[in-house]
């Protein structure tokens, strides 16, 4: 299983990123917590449809689960259509987020929890 | 003669000027008024047209034939607007993001994409007294107005004068409104915002090769930043409309400046003659070069 965690830097110690489409990096883990790869999310720079481009990049990297914060309406449709499980409620770091996921502390998401374009605003992070 | 009325900043008085010019000139020639501000058309408030026909405007969005599609992902890769997604065993389209460019169709190696019409708005034609009146109305939820602006722009009368009321700003819908017109009248106000956005608009019309002049609305004694800019840039200040409570009150009742005051009516006719002079000048310069 490949688990992608939204990250503001290219490492597992980087702060976790709450926004989905505008997320700069994704750190991909296996289910044992080993880092498999780091994805530089080129979709974040899209003028429009960043969530869709980001989903495409995750699908191209065969991601099964994504851990993030806020997901817009088009992005959630794209993720669900691609069969990616979405969990929200990131911790302060990437590795902390993965720990929370393993402990079952994150919420599965099947509907959007953010308005479209909301990732374009000032960056906000949820710190538990 | 096609005259576009544009501005960088919103709310400077484009529609006031465009409708006043149309009303003033209807006595001289056949005038067509095109409301290209398709997101918020408001020329009708001042000209009170009766609409006689409506045409639906469509763009072509991709339709995927799953029998032919081999999920290669080329369409999603070439789409600059992220309107396609290859997800598992299907290609999903997001028509609300599609600009109708047809790139996906062109690049699909197996011919699995066909065009499907999607309505983005309507063009309404009518008459307002002696004026021919045309406006575009963008569908709620449609994000792309340039194809609709183009559809409005096609409605120019045989000869005569066409006045194009452009949307504010300097982006695609404005460019589609101004491009190919004989002259662009830039309406601004003597504030730092007005100046900043006027400068952007001047750069836009220059890159389009459309001659321009400036109209200063809500002009005040001692507020000279626009004149100073125009002197530096070699742009003619064609007219000034003073900051006036009377004019604002007439506007709030939907009464255009040219209708409200005979003097302004004549001033807009004079403005048109001056624009004609500038355009003729520009053309003879071009011929000499």
Short mmCIF file of C-alpha atoms in Angstrom, two decimals:
data_model
loop_
_atom_site.label_atom_id
_atom_site.label_comp_id
_atom_site.label_asym_id
_atom_site.label_seq_id
_atom_site.Cartn_x
_atom_site.Cartn_y
_atom_site.Cartn_z
CA UNK A 1 0.00 0.00 0.00
CA UNK A 2 1.25 3.49 -0.84
CA UNK A 3 0.26 6.30 1.52
CA UNK A 4 0.89 9.91 0.42
CA UNK A 5 1.10 12.66 3.04
CA UNK A 6 0.77 16.32 2.11
CA UNK A 7 3.99 18.13 3.00
CA UNK A 8 5.35 21.65 2.77
CA UNK A 9 8.90 20.27 2.35
CA UNK A 10 10.43 17.18 0.71
CA UNK A 11 11.01 15.12 3.87
CA UNK A 12 9.10 13.21 6.55
CA UNK A 13 10.15 15.80 9.15
CA UNK A 14 8.67 18.67 7.16
CA UNK A 15 5.49 20.41 8.37
CA UNK A 16 2.36 18.70 7.06
CA UNK A 17 0.31 20.67 4.54
CA UNK A 18 -3.40 21.16 5.06
CA UNK A 19 -4.30 22.16 1.51
CA UNK A 20 -4.64 19.37 -1.03
CA UNK A 21 -4.36 20.85 -4.54
CA UNK A 22 -1.92 23.59 -3.56
CA UNK A 23 0.31 21.23 -1.59
CA UNK A 24 4.00 21.58 -2.58
CA UNK A 25 5.15 17.98 -1.90
CA UNK A 26 3.80 14.55 -1.07
CA UNK A 27 5.90 12.12 0.94
CA UNK A 28 4.92 8.53 0.05
CA UNK A 29 5.21 5.81 2.71
CA UNK A 30 4.56 2.09 2.73
CA UNK A 31 2.36 0.66 5.50
CA UNK A 32 5.45 0.08 7.68
CA UNK A 33 6.35 3.74 7.65
CA UNK A 34 9.28 3.52 5.20
CA UNK A 35 9.64 6.49 2.87
CA UNK A 36 9.22 5.20 -0.69
CA UNK A 37 9.52 8.48 -2.57
CA UNK A 38 8.90 12.21 -2.44
CA UNK A 39 6.66 13.74 -5.09
CA UNK A 40 7.20 17.33 -6.16
CA UNK A 41 3.62 18.42 -6.85
CA UNK A 42 3.68 20.38 -10.09
CA UNK A 43 -0.11 20.56 -9.94
CA UNK A 44 0.14 23.21 -7.21
CA UNK A 45 1.14 25.81 -9.79
CA UNK A 46 -2.00 25.32 -11.94
CA UNK A 47 -4.06 28.42 -12.59
CA UNK A 48 -7.19 26.32 -12.26
CA UNK A 49 -8.02 22.74 -11.44
CA UNK A 50 -4.99 22.27 -9.17
CA UNK A 51 -6.80 19.52 -7.26
CA UNK A 52 -7.44 17.58 -10.46
CA UNK A 53 -3.84 17.87 -11.67
CA UNK A 54 -2.61 16.89 -8.20
CA UNK A 55 -4.90 13.85 -8.22
CA UNK A 56 -3.55 12.87 -11.64
CA UNK A 57 0.01 13.03 -10.32
CA UNK A 58 -0.88 10.88 -7.29
CA UNK A 59 -2.63 8.34 -9.54
CA UNK A 60 0.41 8.25 -11.83
CA UNK A 61 2.44 7.38 -8.72
CA UNK A 62 0.00 4.59 -7.79
CA UNK A 63 -0.99 6.17 -4.48
CA UNK A 64 -3.75 4.31 -2.57
CA UNK A 65 -4.30 6.62 0.40
CA UNK A 66 -3.79 10.37 0.79
CA UNK A 67 -3.55 12.15 4.14
CA UNK A 68 -4.38 15.84 3.87
CA UNK A 69 -6.55 18.62 5.30
CA UNK A 70 -8.91 20.45 3.02
CA UNK A 71 -10.19 19.00 -0.26
CA UNK A 72 -12.35 20.93 -2.74
CA UNK A 73 -15.37 19.62 -4.66
CA UNK A 74 -13.63 18.81 -7.96
CA UNK A 75 -10.62 17.28 -6.21
CA UNK A 76 -12.69 14.93 -4.04
CA UNK A 77 -14.63 13.73 -7.11
CA UNK A 78 -11.34 13.12 -8.90
CA UNK A 79 -9.82 11.27 -5.94
CA UNK A 80 -12.86 9.07 -5.38
CA UNK A 81 -13.11 8.30 -9.10
CA UNK A 82 -9.48 7.28 -9.04
CA UNK A 83 -10.10 4.99 -6.07
CA UNK A 84 -7.89 6.93 -3.66
CA UNK A 85 -8.93 6.81 0.00
CA UNK A 86 -8.83 10.28 1.56
CA UNK A 87 -8.21 10.99 5.24
CA UNK A 88 -8.12 14.45 6.81
CA UNK A 89 -6.83 16.05 9.99
CA UNK A 90 -3.08 16.38 9.50
CA UNK A 91 -0.75 16.66 12.52
CA UNK A 92 2.03 19.25 12.67
CA UNK A 93 4.61 17.10 10.85
CA UNK A 94 4.47 14.58 8.02
CA UNK A 95 5.64 11.66 10.17
CA UNK A 96 3.26 12.68 12.98
CA UNK A 97 0.41 12.62 10.46
CA UNK A 98 1.31 9.09 9.42
CA UNK A 99 1.35 8.03 13.10
CA UNK A 100 -2.12 9.53 13.59
CA UNK A 101 -3.36 7.64 10.54
CA UNK A 102 -1.99 4.37 11.85
CA UNK A 103 -3.66 4.98 15.23
CA UNK A 104 -6.97 5.61 13.44
CA UNK A 105 -7.13 9.25 14.53
CA UNK A 106 -7.81 10.69 11.06
CA UNK A 107 -11.22 11.18 9.47
CA UNK A 108 -12.13 9.45 6.19
CA UNK A 109 -13.58 11.92 3.69
CA UNK A 110 -16.18 11.22 1.01
CA UNK A 111 -17.51 14.72 0.42
CA UNK A 112 -15.61 17.99 -0.09
CA UNK A 113 -14.70 19.84 3.10
CA UNK A 114 -13.49 23.03 1.44
CA UNK A 115 -14.80 25.41 -1.21
CA UNK A 116 -13.15 25.47 -4.58
CA UNK A 117 -10.14 27.79 -4.85
CA UNK A 118 -9.89 27.93 -1.05
CA UNK A 119 -6.30 26.65 -1.22
CA UNK A 120 -5.31 29.84 -2.98
CA UNK A 121 -5.81 32.00 0.10
CA UNK A 122 -3.37 32.64 2.94
CA UNK A 123 -1.86 29.41 4.15
CA UNK A 124 -3.42 28.01 7.30
CA UNK A 125 -2.47 24.87 9.10
CA UNK A 126 -4.25 22.81 11.66
CA UNK A 127 -1.95 22.04 14.55
CA UNK A 128 -3.14 19.47 16.98
CA UNK B 1 -16.13 52.91 -37.11
CA UNK B 2 -15.92 50.63 -34.09
CA UNK B 3 -15.14 52.34 -30.78
CA UNK B 4 -14.47 50.27 -27.67
CA UNK B 5 -14.91 51.76 -24.22
CA UNK B 6 -12.67 50.10 -21.65
CA UNK B 7 -10.93 50.80 -18.34
CA UNK B 8 -8.43 49.03 -16.17
CA UNK B 9 -10.27 49.81 -12.95
CA UNK B 10 -13.91 48.84 -12.54
CA UNK B 11 -16.57 51.41 -11.73
CA UNK B 12 -14.94 54.31 -13.52
CA UNK B 13 -17.91 55.00 -15.79
CA UNK B 14 -17.48 52.86 -18.92
CA UNK B 15 -21.18 52.25 -19.30
CA UNK B 16 -22.07 55.88 -18.56
CA UNK B 17 -19.72 56.95 -21.35
CA UNK B 18 -20.61 54.18 -23.81
CA UNK B 19 -24.37 54.65 -23.48
CA UNK B 20 -24.05 58.45 -23.60
CA UNK B 21 -22.03 58.27 -26.76
CA UNK B 22 -24.52 55.87 -28.33
CA UNK B 23 -27.46 58.14 -27.43
CA UNK B 24 -25.70 61.26 -28.67
CA UNK B 25 -24.63 59.71 -31.98
CA UNK B 26 -27.94 58.08 -32.92
CA UNK B 27 -29.00 61.41 -34.39
CA UNK B 28 -26.00 61.37 -36.80
CA UNK B 29 -25.69 57.79 -37.98
CA UNK B 30 -26.84 54.20 -37.50
CA UNK B 31 -25.47 53.13 -34.11
CA UNK B 32 -25.05 49.59 -32.77
CA UNK B 33 -24.40 49.19 -29.04
CA UNK B 34 -22.62 45.97 -28.00
CA UNK B 35 -22.62 45.18 -24.28
CA UNK B 36 -19.58 42.88 -23.99
CA UNK B 37 -19.52 42.96 -20.18
CA UNK B 38 -21.19 39.55 -20.30
CA UNK B 39 -20.63 38.78 -16.63
CA UNK B 40 -22.53 41.86 -15.53
CA UNK B 41 -24.22 43.51 -18.50
CA UNK B 42 -25.85 46.80 -17.49
CA UNK B 43 -26.12 48.88 -20.67
CA UNK B 44 -29.82 47.94 -20.86
CA UNK B 45 -30.52 49.90 -17.66
CA UNK B 46 -29.63 53.14 -19.47
CA UNK B 47 -30.86 52.32 -22.98
CA UNK B 48 -34.04 50.31 -22.20
CA UNK B 49 -33.96 48.03 -25.26
CA UNK B 50 -36.72 45.68 -26.39
CA UNK B 51 -35.23 42.30 -27.19
CA UNK B 52 -36.43 40.59 -30.34
CA UNK B 53 -34.22 37.51 -30.57
CA UNK B 54 -32.03 35.27 -28.44
CA UNK B 55 -29.25 32.98 -29.61
CA UNK B 56 -27.63 30.30 -27.44
CA UNK B 57 -23.83 30.23 -27.50
CA UNK B 58 -21.91 27.00 -27.03
CA UNK B 59 -18.33 25.85 -26.65
CA UNK B 60 -17.17 22.36 -27.57
CA UNK B 61 -16.15 20.24 -24.59
CA UNK B 62 -14.63 16.75 -24.94
CA UNK B 63 -16.74 13.61 -25.00
CA UNK B 64 -14.77 10.40 -24.53
CA UNK B 65 -15.66 7.19 -26.36
CA UNK B 66 -14.71 4.51 -23.77
CA UNK B 67 -14.69 1.87 -26.53
CA UNK B 68 -11.85 3.63 -28.33
CA UNK B 69 -9.97 5.19 -25.37
CA UNK B 70 -6.81 3.30 -24.39
CA UNK B 71 -6.25 5.41 -21.21
CA UNK B 72 -2.90 6.69 -22.48
CA UNK B 73 -3.41 10.01 -20.66
CA UNK B 74 -2.29 12.25 -23.52
CA UNK B 75 -5.48 14.35 -23.25
CA UNK B 76 -4.98 15.08 -19.53
CA UNK B 77 -1.32 15.85 -20.17
CA UNK B 78 -1.96 18.46 -22.90
CA UNK B 79 -4.93 20.14 -21.17
CA UNK B 80 -3.65 23.45 -19.79
CA UNK B 81 -6.80 23.82 -17.68
CA UNK B 82 -6.83 20.41 -15.95
CA UNK B 83 -10.25 19.56 -17.39
CA UNK B 84 -9.46 15.86 -17.89
CA UNK B 85 -8.36 13.14 -15.50
CA UNK B 86 -7.36 9.54 -16.19
CA UNK B 87 -8.72 7.72 -13.16
CA UNK B 88 -8.48 3.94 -13.10
CA UNK B 89 -10.40 2.60 -16.08
CA UNK B 90 -11.94 5.83 -17.32
CA UNK B 91 -11.19 9.37 -18.39
CA UNK B 92 -13.26 11.86 -16.40
CA UNK B 93 -14.00 15.31 -17.82
CA UNK B 94 -14.59 18.52 -15.89
CA UNK B 95 -16.51 20.62 -18.45
CA UNK B 96 -16.60 23.61 -16.07
CA UNK B 97 -12.81 23.94 -16.48
CA UNK B 98 -12.76 23.36 -20.27
CA UNK B 99 -11.89 26.36 -22.45
CA UNK B 100 -13.08 24.56 -25.60
CA UNK B 101 -9.67 24.72 -27.30
CA UNK B 102 -9.95 21.21 -28.75
CA UNK B 103 -6.34 20.32 -27.85
CA UNK B 104 -7.35 16.99 -26.30
CA UNK B 105 -9.24 16.05 -29.46
CA UNK B 106 -6.33 17.05 -31.68
CA UNK B 107 -3.72 15.09 -29.73
CA UNK B 108 -5.75 11.94 -28.93
CA UNK B 109 -3.80 9.21 -30.75
CA UNK B 110 -6.82 6.90 -31.14
CA UNK B 111 -9.55 9.40 -32.06
CA UNK B 112 -11.59 8.67 -28.93
CA UNK B 113 -12.62 12.28 -28.30
CA UNK B 114 -15.53 13.99 -30.03
CA UNK B 115 -16.81 17.53 -29.49
CA UNK B 116 -19.91 17.99 -27.39
CA UNK B 117 -21.64 21.39 -27.26
CA UNK B 118 -21.98 23.03 -23.86
CA UNK B 119 -23.98 26.23 -23.50
CA UNK B 120 -22.02 29.08 -21.92
CA UNK B 121 -24.50 31.89 -22.43
CA UNK B 122 -26.85 33.76 -24.72
CA UNK B 123 -26.64 36.68 -27.13
CA UNK B 124 -29.74 38.88 -27.08
CA UNK B 125 -30.53 41.31 -29.88
CA UNK B 126 -33.01 44.12 -29.83
CA UNK B 127 -33.66 47.79 -30.45
CA UNK B 128 -33.56 50.80 -28.20
CA UNK B 129 -35.20 53.63 -30.12
CA UNK B 130 -33.00 54.11 -33.17
CA UNK B 131 -30.16 52.08 -31.66
CA UNK B 132 -29.45 48.46 -32.42
CA UNK B 133 -28.71 46.85 -29.05
CA UNK B 134 -26.88 43.55 -28.49
CA UNK B 135 -25.75 42.05 -25.23
CA UNK B 136 -24.21 38.81 -24.05
CA UNK B 137 -25.25 37.04 -20.88
CA UNK B 138 -22.97 34.44 -19.37
CA UNK B 139 -24.63 31.40 -17.81
CA UNK B 140 -24.39 31.28 -14.04
CA UNK B 141 -21.54 28.90 -13.23
CA UNK B 142 -19.84 29.29 -16.62
CA UNK B 143 -16.31 30.52 -16.07
CA UNK B 144 -15.29 31.38 -19.60
CA UNK B 145 -16.57 34.48 -21.26
CA UNK B 146 -14.24 35.11 -24.28
CA UNK B 147 -16.18 32.88 -26.74
CA UNK B 148 -19.37 34.69 -25.70
CA UNK B 149 -17.70 38.10 -26.08
CA UNK B 150 -16.65 37.04 -29.60
CA UNK B 151 -20.24 36.09 -30.37
CA UNK B 152 -21.44 39.55 -29.28
CA UNK B 153 -18.69 41.26 -31.28
CA UNK B 154 -19.90 39.58 -34.51
CA UNK B 155 -23.05 41.72 -34.34
CA UNK B 156 -21.93 44.88 -36.02
CA UNK B 157 -24.30 46.81 -38.16
CA UNK B 158 -23.67 47.47 -41.86
CA UNK B 159 -21.42 50.55 -41.77
CA UNK B 160 -22.46 53.09 -39.20
CA UNK B 161 -20.98 53.34 -35.71
CA UNK B 162 -20.48 50.45 -33.32
CA UNK B 163 -19.90 51.17 -29.63
CA UNK B 164 -18.43 48.30 -27.61
CA UNK B 165 -18.90 48.44 -23.84
CA UNK B 166 -16.05 46.28 -22.53
CA UNK B 167 -15.73 44.56 -19.17
CA UNK B 168 -13.30 46.08 -16.63
CA UNK B 169 -9.74 44.86 -16.23
CA UNK B 170 -7.12 43.81 -18.76
CA UNK B 171 -7.71 40.07 -19.03
CA UNK B 172 -9.02 37.84 -21.85
CA UNK B 173 -12.65 39.08 -21.95
CA UNK B 174 -11.40 42.68 -22.28
CA UNK B 175 -8.88 41.78 -24.96
CA UNK B 176 -11.62 40.01 -26.93
CA UNK B 177 -13.77 43.14 -26.58
CA UNK B 178 -11.09 45.64 -27.66
CA UNK B 179 -9.10 43.69 -30.27
CA UNK B 180 -9.87 44.77 -33.82
CA UNK B 181 -11.74 47.93 -32.85
CA UNK B 182 -10.71 51.20 -34.54
CA UNK B 183 -10.26 53.11 -31.31
CA UNK B 184 -10.34 52.42 -27.59
CA UNK B 185 -11.57 55.07 -25.19
CA UNK B 186 -10.09 54.40 -21.75
CA UNK B 187 -12.23 55.71 -18.91
CA UNK B 188 -10.47 56.39 -15.64
CA UNK B 189 -10.65 58.48 -12.48
CA UNK B 190 -7.99 60.71 -10.87
CA UNK B 191 -7.07 58.36 -8.03
CA UNK B 192 -3.94 56.22 -7.52
CA UNK B 193 -6.03 53.12 -8.30
CA UNK B 194 -7.39 54.77 -11.43
CA UNK B 195 -3.88 55.66 -12.56
CA UNK B 196 -2.38 52.24 -11.81
CA UNK B 197 -5.08 50.40 -13.72
CA UNK B 198 -5.10 52.94 -16.55
CA UNK B 199 -1.41 52.23 -17.08
CA UNK B 200 -2.16 48.50 -17.32
CA UNK B 201 -4.96 49.19 -19.79
CA UNK B 202 -2.71 51.44 -21.91
CA UNK B 203 -0.12 48.67 -22.12
CA UNK B 204 -2.86 46.27 -23.16
CA UNK B 205 -4.30 48.42 -25.98
CA UNK B 206 -0.80 49.24 -27.23
CA UNK B 207 0.09 45.56 -27.45
CA UNK B 208 -3.13 45.08 -29.43
CA UNK B 209 -2.20 47.94 -31.75
CA UNK B 210 -5.45 49.81 -31.05
CA UNK B 211 -5.13 53.62 -30.84
CA UNK B 212 -6.45 55.01 -27.57
CA UNK B 213 -7.45 58.18 -25.77
CA UNK B 214 -8.36 58.85 -22.17
CA UNK B 215 -11.55 60.14 -20.59
CA UNK B 216 -11.26 61.32 -16.99
CA UNK B 217 -14.42 60.77 -14.99
CA UNK B 218 -15.08 62.34 -11.57
CA UNK B 219 -12.43 64.93 -12.42
CA UNK B 220 -11.56 67.46 -9.71
CA UNK B 221 -9.56 70.66 -9.60
CA UNK B 222 -6.01 69.95 -8.54
CA UNK B 223 -6.26 66.18 -9.02
CA UNK B 224 -3.88 66.08 -11.98
CA UNK B 225 -2.20 62.64 -11.80
CA UNK B 226 -3.93 61.33 -14.90
CA UNK B 227 -3.07 64.40 -17.03
CA UNK B 228 0.54 64.12 -15.91
CA UNK B 229 0.65 60.45 -16.91
CA UNK B 230 -1.00 61.18 -20.27
CA UNK B 231 1.53 63.94 -21.04
CA UNK B 232 4.39 61.55 -20.28
CA UNK B 233 2.88 58.82 -22.44
CA UNK B 234 1.75 61.08 -25.28
CA UNK B 235 -1.92 60.12 -24.87
CA UNK B 236 -4.71 62.63 -25.56
CA UNK B 237 -7.12 63.43 -22.73
CA UNK B 238 -10.31 63.52 -24.80
CA UNK B 239 -12.85 64.64 -22.18
CA UNK B 240 -13.30 65.27 -18.48
CA UNK B 241 -16.52 64.66 -16.59
CA UNK B 242 -16.51 66.46 -13.22
CA UNK B 243 -17.28 64.86 -9.88
CA UNK B 244 -20.87 66.02 -9.50
CA UNK B 245 -23.74 65.02 -7.27
CA UNK B 246 -26.22 65.87 -10.05
CA UNK B 247 -24.58 63.42 -12.44
CA UNK B 248 -24.42 60.74 -9.75
CA UNK B 249 -28.13 61.22 -8.97
CA UNK B 250 -29.08 60.91 -12.64
CA UNK B 251 -26.94 57.78 -12.89
CA UNK B 252 -28.67 56.25 -9.88
CA UNK B 253 -32.01 56.73 -11.67
CA UNK B 254 -30.63 55.00 -14.79
CA UNK B 255 -30.45 58.26 -16.76
CA UNK B 256 -27.44 58.50 -19.01
CA UNK B 257 -25.38 61.67 -19.10
CA UNK B 258 -26.29 62.48 -22.70
CA UNK B 259 -30.00 62.22 -21.91
CA UNK B 260 -29.77 64.22 -18.74
CA UNK B 261 -28.10 67.26 -20.25
CA UNK B 262 -28.17 68.73 -23.76
CA UNK B 263 -24.66 70.14 -23.31
CA UNK B 264 -23.24 66.69 -22.60
CA UNK B 265 -25.09 65.33 -25.61
CA UNK B 266 -23.21 67.83 -27.81
CA UNK B 267 -19.95 67.11 -25.99
CA UNK B 268 -20.20 63.40 -26.86
CA UNK B 269 -20.80 64.27 -30.53
CA UNK B 270 -17.70 66.44 -30.41
CA UNK B 271 -15.81 63.57 -28.72
CA UNK B 272 -16.78 61.30 -31.61
CA UNK B 273 -15.48 63.83 -34.16
CA UNK B 274 -12.19 64.06 -32.29
CA UNK B 275 -11.88 60.29 -32.18
CA UNK B 276 -12.50 60.25 -35.94
CA UNK B 277 -9.67 62.76 -36.35
CA UNK B 278 -7.26 60.72 -34.23
CA UNK B 279 -8.09 57.52 -36.10
CA UNK B 280 -7.61 59.21 -39.51
CA UNK B 281 -4.30 60.62 -38.28
CA UNK B 282 -3.16 57.21 -37.04
CA UNK B 283 -4.05 55.60 -40.36
CA UNK B 284 -2.16 58.15 -42.45
CA UNK B 285 0.87 57.64 -40.16
CA UNK B 286 0.63 53.91 -40.69
CA UNK B 287 0.44 54.37 -44.46
CA UNK B 288 3.51 56.60 -44.43
CA UNK B 289 5.47 53.97 -42.50
#
